[in-house]
Coordinates of C-alpha atoms in Angstrom, one line a residue:
X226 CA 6.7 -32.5 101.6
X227 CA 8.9 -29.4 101.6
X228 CA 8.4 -26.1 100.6
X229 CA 7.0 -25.0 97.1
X230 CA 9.6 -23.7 94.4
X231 CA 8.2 -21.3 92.7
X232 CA 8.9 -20.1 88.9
X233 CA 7.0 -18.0 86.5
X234 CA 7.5 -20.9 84.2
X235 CA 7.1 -24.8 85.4
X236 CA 7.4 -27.2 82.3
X237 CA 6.6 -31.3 82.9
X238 CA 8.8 -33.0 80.1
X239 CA 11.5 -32.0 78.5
X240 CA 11.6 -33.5 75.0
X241 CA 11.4 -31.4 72.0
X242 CA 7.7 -29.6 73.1
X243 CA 8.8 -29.0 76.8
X244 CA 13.0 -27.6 76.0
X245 CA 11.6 -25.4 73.1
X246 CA 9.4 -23.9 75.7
X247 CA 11.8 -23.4 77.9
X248 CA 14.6 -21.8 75.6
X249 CA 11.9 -19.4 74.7
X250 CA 10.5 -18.4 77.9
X251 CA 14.3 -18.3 79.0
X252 CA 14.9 -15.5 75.9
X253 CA 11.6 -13.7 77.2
X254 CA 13.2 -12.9 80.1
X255 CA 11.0 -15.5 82.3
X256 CA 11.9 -17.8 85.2
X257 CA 12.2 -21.4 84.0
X258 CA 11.9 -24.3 86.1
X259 CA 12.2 -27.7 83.5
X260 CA 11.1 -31.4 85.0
X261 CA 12.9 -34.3 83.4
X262 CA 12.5 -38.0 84.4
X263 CA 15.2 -39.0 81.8
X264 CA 17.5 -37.0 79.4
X265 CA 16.8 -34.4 77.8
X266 CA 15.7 -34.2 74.3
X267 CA 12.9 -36.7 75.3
X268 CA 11.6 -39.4 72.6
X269 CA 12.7 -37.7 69.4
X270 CA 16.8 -37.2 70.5
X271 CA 17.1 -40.5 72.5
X272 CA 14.4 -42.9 71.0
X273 CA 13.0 -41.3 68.1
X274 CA 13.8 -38.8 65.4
X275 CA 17.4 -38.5 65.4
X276 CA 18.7 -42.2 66.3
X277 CA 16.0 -43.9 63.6
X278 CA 17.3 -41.1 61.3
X279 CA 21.3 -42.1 62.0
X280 CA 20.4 -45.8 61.2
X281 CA 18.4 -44.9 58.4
X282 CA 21.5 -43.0 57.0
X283 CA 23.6 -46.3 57.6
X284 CA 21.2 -48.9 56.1
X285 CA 21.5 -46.4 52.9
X286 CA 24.8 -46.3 52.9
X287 CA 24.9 -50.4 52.6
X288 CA 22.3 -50.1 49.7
X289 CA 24.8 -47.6 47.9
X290 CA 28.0 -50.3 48.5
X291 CA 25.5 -52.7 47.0
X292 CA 24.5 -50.9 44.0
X293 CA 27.8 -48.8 43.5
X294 CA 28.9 -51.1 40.2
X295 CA 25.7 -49.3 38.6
X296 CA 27.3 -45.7 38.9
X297 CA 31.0 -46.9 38.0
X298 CA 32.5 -47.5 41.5
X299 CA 33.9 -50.7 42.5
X300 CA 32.9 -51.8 45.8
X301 CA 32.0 -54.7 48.0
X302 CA 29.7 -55.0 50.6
X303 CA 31.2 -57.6 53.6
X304 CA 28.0 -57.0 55.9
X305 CA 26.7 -54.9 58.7
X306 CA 28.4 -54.7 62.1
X307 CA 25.5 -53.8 63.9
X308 CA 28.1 -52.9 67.2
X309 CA 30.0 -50.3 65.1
X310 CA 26.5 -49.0 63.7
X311 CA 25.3 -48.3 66.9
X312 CA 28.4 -46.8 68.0
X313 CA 28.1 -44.2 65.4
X314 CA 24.3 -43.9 66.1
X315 CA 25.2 -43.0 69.7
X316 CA 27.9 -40.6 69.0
X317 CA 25.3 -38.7 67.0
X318 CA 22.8 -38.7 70.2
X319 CA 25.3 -37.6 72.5
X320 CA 27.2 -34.5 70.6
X321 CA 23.5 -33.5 70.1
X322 CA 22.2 -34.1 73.9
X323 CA 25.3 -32.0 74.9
X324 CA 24.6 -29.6 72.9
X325 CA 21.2 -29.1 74.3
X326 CA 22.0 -29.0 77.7
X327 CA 24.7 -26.6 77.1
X328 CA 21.7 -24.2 75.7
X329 CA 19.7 -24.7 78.0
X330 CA 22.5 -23.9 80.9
X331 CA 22.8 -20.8 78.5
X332 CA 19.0 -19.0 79.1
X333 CA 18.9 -20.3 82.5
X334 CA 16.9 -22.6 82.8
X335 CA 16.4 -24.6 86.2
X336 CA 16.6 -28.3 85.2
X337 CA 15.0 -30.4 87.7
X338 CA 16.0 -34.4 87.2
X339 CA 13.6 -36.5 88.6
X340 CA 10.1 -38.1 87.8
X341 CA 7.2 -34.9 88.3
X342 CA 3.8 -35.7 88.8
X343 CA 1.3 -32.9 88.3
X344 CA -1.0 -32.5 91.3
X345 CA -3.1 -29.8 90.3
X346 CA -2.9 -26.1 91.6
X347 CA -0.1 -25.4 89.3
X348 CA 2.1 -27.3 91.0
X349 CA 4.2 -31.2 90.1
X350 CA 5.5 -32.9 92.6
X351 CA 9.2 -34.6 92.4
X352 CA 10.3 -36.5 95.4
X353 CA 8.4 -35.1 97.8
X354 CA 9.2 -31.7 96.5
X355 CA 6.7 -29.4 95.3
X356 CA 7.5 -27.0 92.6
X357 CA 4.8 -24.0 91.6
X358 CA 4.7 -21.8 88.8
X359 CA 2.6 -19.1 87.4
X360 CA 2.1 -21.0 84.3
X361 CA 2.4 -24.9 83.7
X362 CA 3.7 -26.6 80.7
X363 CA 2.6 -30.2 80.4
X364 CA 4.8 -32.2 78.0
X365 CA 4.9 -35.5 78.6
X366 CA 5.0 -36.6 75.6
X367 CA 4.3 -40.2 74.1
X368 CA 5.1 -44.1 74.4
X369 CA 4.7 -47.2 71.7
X370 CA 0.8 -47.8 71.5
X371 CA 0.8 -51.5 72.6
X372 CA -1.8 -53.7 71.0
X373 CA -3.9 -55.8 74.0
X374 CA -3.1 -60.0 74.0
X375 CA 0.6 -59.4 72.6
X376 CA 2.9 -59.4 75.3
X377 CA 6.5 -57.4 74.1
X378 CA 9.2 -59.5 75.1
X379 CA 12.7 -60.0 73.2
X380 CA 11.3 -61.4 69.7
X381 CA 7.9 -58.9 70.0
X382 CA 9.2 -55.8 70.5
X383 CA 8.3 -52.2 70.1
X384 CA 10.5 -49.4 68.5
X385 CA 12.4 -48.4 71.7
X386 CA 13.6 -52.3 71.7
X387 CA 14.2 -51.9 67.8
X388 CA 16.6 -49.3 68.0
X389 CA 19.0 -51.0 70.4
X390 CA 18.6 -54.8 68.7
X391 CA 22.1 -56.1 68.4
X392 CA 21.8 -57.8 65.1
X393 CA 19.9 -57.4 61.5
X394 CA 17.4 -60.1 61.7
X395 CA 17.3 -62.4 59.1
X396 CA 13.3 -62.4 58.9
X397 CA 11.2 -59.5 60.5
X398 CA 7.5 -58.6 60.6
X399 CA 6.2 -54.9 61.3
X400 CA 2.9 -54.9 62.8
X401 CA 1.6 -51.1 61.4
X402 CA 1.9 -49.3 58.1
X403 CA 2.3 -46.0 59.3
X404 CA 5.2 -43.6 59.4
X405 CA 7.4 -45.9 62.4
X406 CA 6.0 -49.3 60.7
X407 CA 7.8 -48.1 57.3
X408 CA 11.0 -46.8 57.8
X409 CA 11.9 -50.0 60.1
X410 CA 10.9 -51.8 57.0
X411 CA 13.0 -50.0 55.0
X412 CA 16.2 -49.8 57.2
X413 CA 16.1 -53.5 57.5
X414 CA 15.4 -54.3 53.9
X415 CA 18.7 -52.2 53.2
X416 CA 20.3 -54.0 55.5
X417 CA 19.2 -57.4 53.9
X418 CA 16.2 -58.7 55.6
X419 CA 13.1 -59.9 54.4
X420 CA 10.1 -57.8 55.7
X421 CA 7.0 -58.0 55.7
X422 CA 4.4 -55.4 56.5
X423 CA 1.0 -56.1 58.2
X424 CA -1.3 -53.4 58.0
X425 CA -4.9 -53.9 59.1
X426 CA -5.9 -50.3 57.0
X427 CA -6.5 -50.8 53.2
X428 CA -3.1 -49.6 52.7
X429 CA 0.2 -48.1 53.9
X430 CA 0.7 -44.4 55.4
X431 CA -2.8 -43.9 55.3
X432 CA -3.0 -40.3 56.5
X433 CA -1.1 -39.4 53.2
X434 CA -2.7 -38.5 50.1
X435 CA -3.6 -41.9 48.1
X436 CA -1.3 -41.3 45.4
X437 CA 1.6 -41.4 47.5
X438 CA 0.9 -44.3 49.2
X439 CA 0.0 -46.6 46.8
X440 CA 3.3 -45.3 45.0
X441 CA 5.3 -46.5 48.1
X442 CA 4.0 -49.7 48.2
X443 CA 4.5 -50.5 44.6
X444 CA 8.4 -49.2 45.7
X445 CA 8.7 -51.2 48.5
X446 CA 7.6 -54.2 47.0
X447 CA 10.0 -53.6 43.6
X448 CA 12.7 -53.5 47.0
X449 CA 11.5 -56.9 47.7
X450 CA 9.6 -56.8 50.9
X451 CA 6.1 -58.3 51.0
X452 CA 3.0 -56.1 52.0
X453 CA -0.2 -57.2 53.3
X454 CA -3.1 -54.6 53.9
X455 CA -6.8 -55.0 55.2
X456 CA -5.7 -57.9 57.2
X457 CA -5.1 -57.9 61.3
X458 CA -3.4 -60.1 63.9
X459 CA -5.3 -62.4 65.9
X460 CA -2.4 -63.9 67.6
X461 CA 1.1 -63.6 68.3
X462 CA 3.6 -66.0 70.2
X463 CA 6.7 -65.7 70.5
X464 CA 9.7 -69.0 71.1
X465 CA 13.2 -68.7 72.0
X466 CA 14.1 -68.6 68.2
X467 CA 11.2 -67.1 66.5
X468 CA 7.6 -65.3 66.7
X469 CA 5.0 -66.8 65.0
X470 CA 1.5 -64.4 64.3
X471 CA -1.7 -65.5 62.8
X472 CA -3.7 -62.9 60.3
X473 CA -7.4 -62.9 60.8
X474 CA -7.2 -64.7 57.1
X475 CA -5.6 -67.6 58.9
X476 CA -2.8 -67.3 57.3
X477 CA 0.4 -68.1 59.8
X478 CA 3.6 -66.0 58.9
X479 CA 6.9 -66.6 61.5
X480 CA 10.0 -64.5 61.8
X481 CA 13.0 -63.9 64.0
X482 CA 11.3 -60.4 65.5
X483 CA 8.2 -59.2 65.5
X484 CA 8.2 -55.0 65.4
X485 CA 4.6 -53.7 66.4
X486 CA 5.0 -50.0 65.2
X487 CA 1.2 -49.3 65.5
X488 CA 1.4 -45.8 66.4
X489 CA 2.0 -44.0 70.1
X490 CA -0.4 -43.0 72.8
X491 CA 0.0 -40.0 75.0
X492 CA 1.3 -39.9 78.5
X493 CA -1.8 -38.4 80.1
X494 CA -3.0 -41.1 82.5
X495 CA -1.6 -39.4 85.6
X496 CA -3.1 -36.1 84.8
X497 CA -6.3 -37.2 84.2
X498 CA -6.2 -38.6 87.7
X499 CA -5.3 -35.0 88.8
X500 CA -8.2 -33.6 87.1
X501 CA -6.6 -32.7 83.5
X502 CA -9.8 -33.1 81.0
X503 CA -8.6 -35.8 78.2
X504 CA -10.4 -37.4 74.9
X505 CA -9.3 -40.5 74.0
X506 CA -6.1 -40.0 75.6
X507 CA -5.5 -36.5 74.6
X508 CA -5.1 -33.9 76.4
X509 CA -8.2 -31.3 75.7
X510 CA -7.5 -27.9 74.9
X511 CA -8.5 -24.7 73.1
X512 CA -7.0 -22.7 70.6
X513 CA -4.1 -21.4 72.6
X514 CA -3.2 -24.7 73.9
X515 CA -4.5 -23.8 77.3
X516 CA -6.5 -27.0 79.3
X517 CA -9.6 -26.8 81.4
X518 CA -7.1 -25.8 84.8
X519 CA -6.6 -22.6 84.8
X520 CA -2.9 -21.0 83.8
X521 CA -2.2 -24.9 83.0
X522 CA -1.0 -25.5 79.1
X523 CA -0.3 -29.1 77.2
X524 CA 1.9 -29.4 74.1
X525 CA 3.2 -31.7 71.7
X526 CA 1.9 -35.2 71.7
X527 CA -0.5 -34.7 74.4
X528 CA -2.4 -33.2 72.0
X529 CA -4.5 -34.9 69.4
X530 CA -2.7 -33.8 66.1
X531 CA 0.2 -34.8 64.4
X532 CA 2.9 -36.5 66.6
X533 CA 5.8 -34.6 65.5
X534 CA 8.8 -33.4 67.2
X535 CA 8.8 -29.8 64.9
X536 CA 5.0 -29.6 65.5
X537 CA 5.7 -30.3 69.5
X538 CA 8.8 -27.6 68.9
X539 CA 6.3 -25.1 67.5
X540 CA 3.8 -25.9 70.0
X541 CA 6.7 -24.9 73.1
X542 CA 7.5 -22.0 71.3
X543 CA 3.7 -20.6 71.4
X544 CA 2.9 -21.2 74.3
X545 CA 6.0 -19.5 76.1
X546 CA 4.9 -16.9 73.8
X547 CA 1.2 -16.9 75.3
X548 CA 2.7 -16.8 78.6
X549 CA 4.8 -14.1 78.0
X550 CA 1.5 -12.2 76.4
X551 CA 2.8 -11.9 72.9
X552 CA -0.3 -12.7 71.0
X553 CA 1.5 -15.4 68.6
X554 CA -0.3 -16.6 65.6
X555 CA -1.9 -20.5 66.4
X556 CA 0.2 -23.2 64.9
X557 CA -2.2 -24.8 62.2
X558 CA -1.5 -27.9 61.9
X559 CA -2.3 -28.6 57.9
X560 CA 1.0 -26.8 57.0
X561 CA 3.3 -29.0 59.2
X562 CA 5.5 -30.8 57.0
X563 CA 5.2 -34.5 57.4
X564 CA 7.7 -36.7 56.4
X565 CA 8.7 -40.5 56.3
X566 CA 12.4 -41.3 55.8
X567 CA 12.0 -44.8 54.0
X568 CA 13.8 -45.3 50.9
X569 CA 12.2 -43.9 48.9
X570 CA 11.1 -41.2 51.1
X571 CA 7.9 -39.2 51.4
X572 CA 7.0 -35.9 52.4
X573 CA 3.8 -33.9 52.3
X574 CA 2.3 -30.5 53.6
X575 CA -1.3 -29.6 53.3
X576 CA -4.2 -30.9 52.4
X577 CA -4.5 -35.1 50.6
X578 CA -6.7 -35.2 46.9
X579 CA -9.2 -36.7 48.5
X580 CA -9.4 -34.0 52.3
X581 CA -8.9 -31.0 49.2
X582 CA -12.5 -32.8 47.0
X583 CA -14.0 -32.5 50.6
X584 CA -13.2 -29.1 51.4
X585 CA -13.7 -27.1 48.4
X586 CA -15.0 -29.6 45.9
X587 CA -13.7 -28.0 42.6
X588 CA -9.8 -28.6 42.8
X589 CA -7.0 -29.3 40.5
X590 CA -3.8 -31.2 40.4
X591 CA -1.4 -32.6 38.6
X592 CA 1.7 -35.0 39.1
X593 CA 4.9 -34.5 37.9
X594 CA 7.6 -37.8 37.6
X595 CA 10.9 -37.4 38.7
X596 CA 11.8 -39.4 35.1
X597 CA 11.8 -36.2 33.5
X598 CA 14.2 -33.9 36.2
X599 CA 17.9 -34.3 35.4
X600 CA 18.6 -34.4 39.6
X601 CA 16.6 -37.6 39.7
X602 CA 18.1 -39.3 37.2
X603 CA 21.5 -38.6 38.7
X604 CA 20.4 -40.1 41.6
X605 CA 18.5 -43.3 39.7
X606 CA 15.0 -42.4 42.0
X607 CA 11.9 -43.0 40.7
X608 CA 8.8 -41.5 42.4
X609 CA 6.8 -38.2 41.3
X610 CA 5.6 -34.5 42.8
X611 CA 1.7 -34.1 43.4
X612 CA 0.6 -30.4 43.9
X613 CA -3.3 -30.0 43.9
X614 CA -5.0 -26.1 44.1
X615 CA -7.7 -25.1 44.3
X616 CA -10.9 -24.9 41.7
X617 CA -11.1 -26.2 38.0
X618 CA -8.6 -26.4 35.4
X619 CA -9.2 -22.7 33.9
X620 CA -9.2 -21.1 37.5
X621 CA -5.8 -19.8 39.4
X622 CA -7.0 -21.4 42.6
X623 CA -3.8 -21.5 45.7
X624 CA -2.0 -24.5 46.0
X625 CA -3.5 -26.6 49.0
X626 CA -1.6 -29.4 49.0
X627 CA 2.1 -30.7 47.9
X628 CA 2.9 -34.8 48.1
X629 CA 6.4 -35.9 47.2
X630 CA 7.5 -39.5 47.1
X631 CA 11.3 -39.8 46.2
X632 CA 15.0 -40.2 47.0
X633 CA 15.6 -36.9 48.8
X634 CA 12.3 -35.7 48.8
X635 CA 12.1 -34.3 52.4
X636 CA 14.5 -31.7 50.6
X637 CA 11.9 -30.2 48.6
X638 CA 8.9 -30.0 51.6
X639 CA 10.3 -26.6 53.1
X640 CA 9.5 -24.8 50.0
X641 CA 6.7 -26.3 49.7
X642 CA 5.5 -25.6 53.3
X643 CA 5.9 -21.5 52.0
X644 CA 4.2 -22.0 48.9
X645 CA 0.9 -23.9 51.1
X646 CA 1.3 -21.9 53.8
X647 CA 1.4 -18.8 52.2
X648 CA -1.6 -19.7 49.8
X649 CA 0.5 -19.2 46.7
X650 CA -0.9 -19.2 43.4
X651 CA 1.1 -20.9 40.9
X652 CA 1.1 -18.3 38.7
X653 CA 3.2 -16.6 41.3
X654 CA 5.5 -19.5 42.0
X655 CA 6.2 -19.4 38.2
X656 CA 8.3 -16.7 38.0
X657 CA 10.7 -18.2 40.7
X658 CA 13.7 -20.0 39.2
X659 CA 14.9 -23.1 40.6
X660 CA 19.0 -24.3 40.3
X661 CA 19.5 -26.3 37.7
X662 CA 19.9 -29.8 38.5
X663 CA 18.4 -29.7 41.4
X664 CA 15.5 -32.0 42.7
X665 CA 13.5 -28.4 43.3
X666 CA 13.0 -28.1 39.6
X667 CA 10.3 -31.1 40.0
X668 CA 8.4 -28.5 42.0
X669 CA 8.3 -25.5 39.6
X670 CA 7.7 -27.7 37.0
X671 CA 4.5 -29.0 38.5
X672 CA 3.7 -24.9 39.4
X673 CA 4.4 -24.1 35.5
X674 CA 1.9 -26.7 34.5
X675 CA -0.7 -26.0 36.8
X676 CA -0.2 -22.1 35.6
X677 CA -0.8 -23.2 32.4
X678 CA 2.6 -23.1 30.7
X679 CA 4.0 -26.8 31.4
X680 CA 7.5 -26.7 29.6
X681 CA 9.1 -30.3 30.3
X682 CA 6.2 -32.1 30.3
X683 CA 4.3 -33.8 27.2
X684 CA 0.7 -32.1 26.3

């Protein structure tokens, strides 16, 4: 081995956890060495976030061709040319991947390419090369969950393999229900396949609040895509032409592909082996992120939470703060904004009906449809707004949780993150206007009510 390289700062990973800690420990004025095996950007700029986002945005615009008689507009829809889609996919990834290195060049940060392996003592090995730092950053990140006796191969793939398929198969079924299990669904329903979604859990997106999901799968279904829930897969083969998978009801369902989207597991394996406490994967650590080696840190998916890039973003930002002995404030993790871009899509911060009854017992909530907001019925979306507070009716509890299922709803989530995170009363929401037509309205609406002075709503 050659001589340690030393930094004040040494970061394992450079997807959205591991750069975001970097850009800010470059800003406080610390010594940056970053350790990349691929690109980076990691998972959520390369196989993740922004390319299922960029397909997502094409698979609606073929449901708008589709539909665009209803608004007035003559158009035809000739099919998808999956080669140009990708194209444009990829020219998305790329302005944004050089844009991130450029910004990274900018604080001066040390990018290391190469595949690090933490050996303990502060230090990760590259090569043969030994880098050090005063702190360490682990952010490796995630990979597709795989499910034991189904072997991926071209018809059973995972969502890496989905993202780059050359064609819209005629027939698909997506093993998982959750968040990556739903928008594939979606994407290639609007780009005419028949889906169907196997979910072993009594229903879909089952972290959300119950309202929300069973309002999804009464959408998705209306969109013509079959759901099963409460039912697993015993078996899976796959043929040259098709994949064939048996439920535990015996019941035998083939398609061209099958997607299993049932969640991701952390990247720890390797630092357990180097001494790393872990839980089911995770990587343990306390309330400033810090694990059980000394000066060591783990962010991001390594960390049992949500897996989300903004929460791994947040989670790089706070700990260069640590480091740079800043006292931040902890990122909590019920007022991350969670999203799913399906069609329609959902987003929700705070606490679900059913965590709130748990919590606090006395709550209150109320729903308002998007058939009565002027936006919404521009846009032809059906779906709702569910704020819950806390204690009874006749109380002026804070607003705990907000649920939002809708065309365009991930619009409304940041002012809802303030309102949650802020523990805002309705009553002092009320006063707040909201443009006029906008989607937001929905939201004020639902704070009028729960104020007590509900205005477009019947009594």
């Amino acid at each position: 081995m050659t001589a340690p390289q030393h930094s004040d700062v040494l970061i394992l990973g450079g997807g959205s956890a591991g750069y975001s800690c970097a850009l800010r420990a470059g800003q406080l004025g610390l010594a940056v060495t970053l350790i990349e095996a691929d690109k980076l950007g990691g998972t959520c700029l390369h196989r993740g976030c922004i390319p299922t986002k960029a397909l997502l945005h094409s698979a609606e615009i073929a449901e708008s061709t589709r539909t665009a008689a209803d608004f007035g507009i003559r158009a035809r829809f000739d099919g998808v040319d999956m080669a140009a889609v990708h194209a444009y996919k990829e020219s998305v990834v790329t302005r944004l991947h050089n844009g991130l290195e450029g910004l990274v060049a900018s604080r001066k940060v040390t990018v290391v390419h190469g595949t690090g392996r933490y050996v303990g003592q502060r230090s990760v090995d590259v090569d043969g090369t030994v880098y050090t730092g005063d702190a360490v950053v682990l952010a490796t990140g995630s990979a597709p969950r795989q499910i034991s006796g189904i072997s991926i191969g071209d018809r059973i793939i995972t969502s890496d393999q989905a993202l780059e398929l050359p064609y819209v198969p005629e027939t698909a079924i997506v093993l998982g229900g959750g968040v990556i299990g739903v928008e594939f669904a979606s994407l290639w329903t609007s780009l005419g396949s028949s889906v169907t979604i196997v979910e072993s859990l009594p229903r879909l997106l089952a972290s959300e609040d119950t309202w929300t999901s069973e309002s999804l799968e009464r959408a998705i279904r209306r969109r013509g895509a079959a759901v099963k829930t409460g039912v697993t897969v015993t078996e899976a083969t796959q043929s040259e032409h098709d994949v064939t998978v048996t439920l535990d009801s015996g019941e035998a369902l083939t398609a061209d592909v099958l997607l299993v989207a049932v969640g991701r597991a952390p990247q720890s394996a390797a630092l357990a082996d180097a001494g790393i406490a872990v839980d089911r994967g995770f990587v343990r650590v306390d309330g400033r992120l810090a694990t059980n080696h000394a000066g060591v840190y783990a962010v991001g998916d390594l960390v049992a939470g949500p897996q989300l890039a903004h929460r791994g973003f947040a989670h790089g930002i706070f700990v260069a703060e640590v480091i740079a002995e800043r006292n931040p404030a902890p990122v909590a993790d019920h007022v991350i904004p969670r999203v799913t871009y399906s069609h329609p899509e959902v987003a929700s911060v705070g606490l679900t009906e059913e965590a709130a009854r748990r919590q606090y017992g006395d709550i209150t909530t109320t729903v308002y449809d998007l058939a009565g907001n002027g936006k919404s019925q521009i846009l032809r979306t059906a779906g709702g707004i569910k704020v819950i507070r806390r204690g009874a009716a006749d109380a002026d509890g804070p607003v705990v949780g907000v649920h939002c299922i809708g065309e365009r709803a991930s619009e409304l989530i940041g002012e809802a993150q303030l309102i949650v995170g802020w523990e805002a009363l309705p009553t002092e929401v009320r006063p707040f206007l909201h443009a006029h037509p906008t989607q937001n309205e929905a939201l004020g609406e639902a704070m009028l009510t729960l104020s007590g002075a509900p205005l477009h709503q019947h009594s």
